[in-house]
Every structure is written in structure tokens, then in C-alpha cells.
PDB file of C-alpha atoms in Angstrom:
ATOM      1  CA  MET A  87      91.473 134.569 118.036  1.00  0.00           C
ATOM      2  CA  GLY A  88      89.527 131.302 117.575  1.00  0.00           C
ATOM      3  CA  PHE A  89      89.406 128.802 114.706  1.00  0.00           C
ATOM      4  CA  ARG A  90      89.316 130.082 111.259  1.00  0.00           C
ATOM      5  CA  ARG A  91      86.441 128.910 108.936  1.00  0.00           C
ATOM      6  CA  PRO A  92      85.545 129.527 105.330  1.00  0.00           C
ATOM      7  CA  GLN A  93      83.704 132.871 105.070  1.00  0.00           C
ATOM      8  CA  THR A  94      82.379 134.559 101.972  1.00  0.00           C
ATOM      9  CA  ILE A  95      83.376 138.052 100.824  1.00  0.00           C
ATOM     10  CA  ARG A  96      81.620 140.130  98.414  1.00  0.00           C
ATOM     11  CA  PRO A  97      83.898 142.644  96.803  1.00  0.00           C
ATOM     12  CA  ARG A  98      82.814 145.795  94.937  1.00  0.00           C
ATOM     13  CA  ALA A  99      84.474 147.466  91.971  1.00  0.00           C
ATOM     14  CA  GLY A 100      85.750 150.975  92.478  1.00  0.00           C
ATOM     15  CA  GLY A 101      83.240 153.839  92.577  1.00  0.00           C
ATOM     16  CA  GLN A 102      83.562 157.106  90.907  1.00  0.00           C
ATOM     17  CA  TYR A 103      82.213 160.612  90.637  1.00  0.00           C
ATOM     18  CA  VAL A 104      79.776 161.260  87.753  1.00  0.00           C
ATOM     19  CA  LYS A 105      78.608 164.844  87.133  1.00  0.00           C
ATOM     20  CA  GLY A 106      79.593 165.472  90.804  1.00  0.00           C
ATOM     21  CA  ARG A 107      77.689 162.646  92.388  1.00  0.00           C
ATOM     22  CA  TRP A 108      79.244 159.489  93.951  1.00  0.00           C
ATOM     23  CA  VAL A 109      78.348 156.282  91.990  1.00  0.00           C
ATOM     24  CA  GLU A 110      78.843 152.998  93.658  1.00  0.00           C
ATOM     25  CA  GLY A 111      80.832 150.422  91.941  1.00  0.00           C
ATOM     26  CA  ALA A 112      79.201 147.174  90.717  1.00  0.00           C
ATOM     27  CA  ASP A 113      79.356 143.927  92.687  1.00  0.00           C
ATOM     28  CA  ALA A 114      82.324 141.761  91.811  1.00  0.00           C
ATOM     29  CA  VAL A 115      82.603 137.951  91.916  1.00  0.00           C
ATOM     30  CA  PRO A 116      82.325 136.651  95.519  1.00  0.00           C
ATOM     31  CA  TYR A 117      85.410 134.600  96.914  1.00  0.00           C
ATOM     32  CA  THR A 118      86.153 132.695 100.053  1.00  0.00           C
ATOM     33  CA  ILE A 119      88.595 133.388 102.771  1.00  0.00           C
ATOM     34  CA  GLN A 120      89.644 131.559 106.042  1.00  0.00           C
ATOM     35  CA  ALA A 121      88.616 133.900 109.010  1.00  0.00           C
ATOM     36  CA  SER A 122      87.448 133.869 112.572  1.00  0.00           C
ATOM     37  CA  VAL A 123      84.473 136.152 112.890  1.00  0.00           C
ATOM     38  CA  GLN A 124      83.443 137.324 116.444  1.00  0.00           C
ATOM     39  CA  PRO A 125      81.031 139.861 117.893  1.00  0.00           C
ATOM     40  CA  ALA A 126      82.581 143.202 118.173  1.00  0.00           C
ATOM     41  CA  ARG A 127      83.339 144.469 121.689  1.00  0.00           C
ATOM     42  CA  LEU A 128      81.675 147.536 123.420  1.00  0.00           C
ATOM     43  CA  SER A 129      84.828 149.576 122.881  1.00  0.00           C
ATOM     44  CA  ASP A 130      84.550 148.817 119.104  1.00  0.00           C
ATOM     45  CA  TYR A 131      81.058 150.202 119.157  1.00  0.00           C
ATOM     46  CA  ASP A 132      82.366 153.436 120.850  1.00  0.00           C
ATOM     47  CA  MET A 133      85.049 153.734 118.263  1.00  0.00           C
ATOM     48  CA  LEU A 134      82.567 153.240 115.406  1.00  0.00           C
ATOM     49  CA  GLN A 135      79.830 155.615 116.713  1.00  0.00           C
ATOM     50  CA  PRO A 136      78.626 157.760 113.902  1.00  0.00           C
ATOM     51  CA  ASN A 137      77.506 161.459 114.211  1.00  0.00           C
ATOM     52  CA  ALA A 138      73.922 161.914 115.388  1.00  0.00           C
ATOM     53  CA  GLU A 139      72.871 162.636 111.911  1.00  0.00           C
ATOM     54  CA  GLY A 140      74.839 159.662 110.417  1.00  0.00           C
ATOM     55  CA  ARG A 141      74.338 155.954 109.892  1.00  0.00           C
ATOM     56  CA  ARG A 142      73.026 153.935 112.912  1.00  0.00           C
ATOM     57  CA  ILE A 143      75.141 150.896 113.709  1.00  0.00           C
ATOM     58  CA  THR A 144      72.910 147.817 114.817  1.00  0.00           C
ATOM     59  CA  ALA A 145      75.488 145.175 114.780  1.00  0.00           C
ATOM     60  CA  ALA A 146      79.258 144.932 114.228  1.00  0.00           C
ATOM     61  CA  VAL A 147      81.748 141.985 114.126  1.00  0.00           C
ATOM     62  CA  ARG A 148      85.495 141.484 114.334  1.00  0.00           C
ATOM     63  CA  ILE A 149      87.049 139.564 111.453  1.00  0.00           C
ATOM     64  CA  TYR A 150      90.454 137.856 112.035  1.00  0.00           C
ATOM     65  CA  THR A 151      92.412 136.696 108.850  1.00  0.00           C
ATOM     66  CA  THR A 152      95.530 136.784 106.930  1.00  0.00           C
ATOM     67  CA  ALA A 153      93.571 138.024 103.786  1.00  0.00           C
ATOM     68  CA  VAL A 154      93.833 141.543 102.701  1.00  0.00           C
ATOM     69  CA  LEU A 155      90.404 143.159 102.493  1.00  0.00           C
ATOM     70  CA  ASN A 156      89.331 146.502 101.066  1.00  0.00           C
ATOM     71  CA  VAL A 157      88.324 148.958 103.728  1.00  0.00           C
ATOM     72  CA  ALA A 158      85.539 151.361 103.047  1.00  0.00           C
ATOM     73  CA  GLY A 159      86.823 155.035 102.585  1.00  0.00           C
ATOM     74  CA  GLN A 160      90.594 154.097 102.341  1.00  0.00           C
ATOM     75  CA  ASP A 161      90.661 154.654  98.557  1.00  0.00           C
ATOM     76  CA  ASP A 162      88.074 154.487  95.751  1.00  0.00           C
ATOM     77  CA  GLN A 163      87.002 151.127  96.763  1.00  0.00           C
ATOM     78  CA  ASN A 164      83.608 150.772  98.342  1.00  0.00           C
ATOM     79  CA  GLY A 165      84.959 148.288 100.945  1.00  0.00           C
ATOM     80  CA  ASP A 166      84.418 144.419 100.845  1.00  0.00           C
ATOM     81  CA  ARG A 167      81.348 142.863 102.528  1.00  0.00           C
ATOM     82  CA  LEU A 168      81.346 139.761 104.656  1.00  0.00           C
ATOM     83  CA  VAL A 169      78.307 137.525 104.206  1.00  0.00           C
ATOM     84  CA  TRP A 170      77.410 136.438 107.700  1.00  0.00           C
ATOM     85  CA  ASN A 171      74.356 134.145 107.916  1.00  0.00           C
ATOM     86  CA  ARG A 172      74.460 133.436 111.671  1.00  0.00           C
ATOM     87  CA  ALA A 173      72.195 134.790 114.499  1.00  0.00           C
ATOM     88  CA  PRO A 174      71.527 137.118 115.977  1.00  0.00           C
ATOM     89  CA  HIS A 175      72.236 139.496 113.239  1.00  0.00           C
ATOM     90  CA  PRO A 176      72.710 137.743 109.784  1.00  0.00           C
ATOM     91  CA  GLY A 177      73.299 139.878 106.718  1.00  0.00           C
ATOM     92  CA  ASP A 178      76.020 141.729 104.888  1.00  0.00           C
ATOM     93  CA  TYR A 179      78.774 143.345 107.029  1.00  0.00           C
ATOM     94  CA  LEU A 180      80.787 146.402 105.564  1.00  0.00           C
ATOM     95  CA  VAL A 181      84.420 146.385 106.348  1.00  0.00           C
ATOM     96  CA  VAL A 182      85.131 149.752 107.870  1.00  0.00           C
ATOM     97  CA  ALA A 183      88.363 149.415 109.802  1.00  0.00           C
ATOM     98  CA  VAL A 184      91.549 147.502 109.940  1.00  0.00           C
ATOM     99  CA  ALA A 185      94.442 146.952 112.382  1.00  0.00           C
ATOM    100  CA  PRO A 186      97.304 145.006 111.117  1.00  0.00           C
ATOM    101  CA  TRP A 187      99.002 142.624 113.625  1.00  0.00           C
ATOM    102  CA  GLN A 188     102.266 141.754 111.629  1.00  0.00           C
ATOM    103  CA  SER A 189     104.424 140.582 114.646  1.00  0.00           C
ATOM    104  CA  GLY A 190     106.013 137.696 112.807  1.00  0.00           C
ATOM    105  CA  VAL A 191     104.546 135.119 115.191  1.00  0.00           C
ATOM    106  CA  ILE A 192     100.920 134.920 114.051  1.00  0.00           C
ATOM    107  CA  SER A 193     100.683 137.754 111.576  1.00  0.00           C
ATOM    108  CA  HIS A 194      97.083 138.747 110.621  1.00  0.00           C
ATOM    109  CA  TYR A 195      94.685 141.520 110.301  1.00  0.00           C
ATOM    110  CA  ARG A 196      91.747 142.572 112.693  1.00  0.00           C
ATOM    111  CA  TYR A 197      89.012 144.034 110.691  1.00  0.00           C
ATOM    112  CA  LEU A 198      85.855 145.794 112.060  1.00  0.00           C
ATOM    113  CA  ALA A 199      82.667 145.363 109.891  1.00  0.00           C
ATOM    114  CA  VAL A 200      79.129 146.804 110.533  1.00  0.00           C
ATOM    115  CA  LEU A 201      75.817 145.459 109.477  1.00  0.00           C
ATOM    116  CA  LEU A 202      74.373 147.101 106.277  1.00  0.00           C
ATOM    117  CA  ALA A 203      70.769 148.057 106.551  1.00  0.00           C
ATOM    118  CA  ASN A 204      68.368 146.254 103.997  1.00  0.00           C
TER     119      ASN A 204
END
């Protein structure tokens, strides 16, 4: 899992439907968590592969942390974003999946996040 370092998370307020159209929530105050961020594996990309007409995934990362993050599509939340300023693909990464590892030894969450297009 590697060593955890301070990472910035940008949460978003819950979205809502207005006259039948989805309106994104506003940005909330960023906060810091302790997490290990690593490049995603090839198998992660296979799992995240969107439909041909959907969003293209240019980069993805794994986030290991004890913090609870909002995952896009799980409820009315838009999903938290990891601010990742390291090469080769710096930018905001949207949290899109979670796997809880609550074994009682080193309990943590493994999140998958994809690079947002600018």
C-alpha cells in the first residue's frame, strides 16, 4: 500500500434536478486526508472502460486511505475529487469506485479515481 502522505480532496455539494435537468452541486471547502496514491493497474482500466459513446479515460489512480470519500453515482453527491499535481498526468481525479478492506488488521478503503478532462 505504500506510505501515506497528505492529499487534497475537493468535495462537491449534492446536485439536483431542476426542470428535468441535472445541475451539479457547488464546490465545497477542500480538505486534507492521509492517503497513498498509486497508478491504476491495467485490470482497473478494464473495469472502468466506458461505452464507446461515453467518457474516455486518459488516466486513473488508486487511492488507499482510512478516510471515507464520496463516490460519484452512489447517491446525490457528485463524487469527491483528488487534486494530484504529479507527473505524468496532473489534475483533478474524480472518485468513481470503492472497495472497503475492513479486515480489522489494517482497515482501509481502496478508491479508483479517473482524470477529469479540462
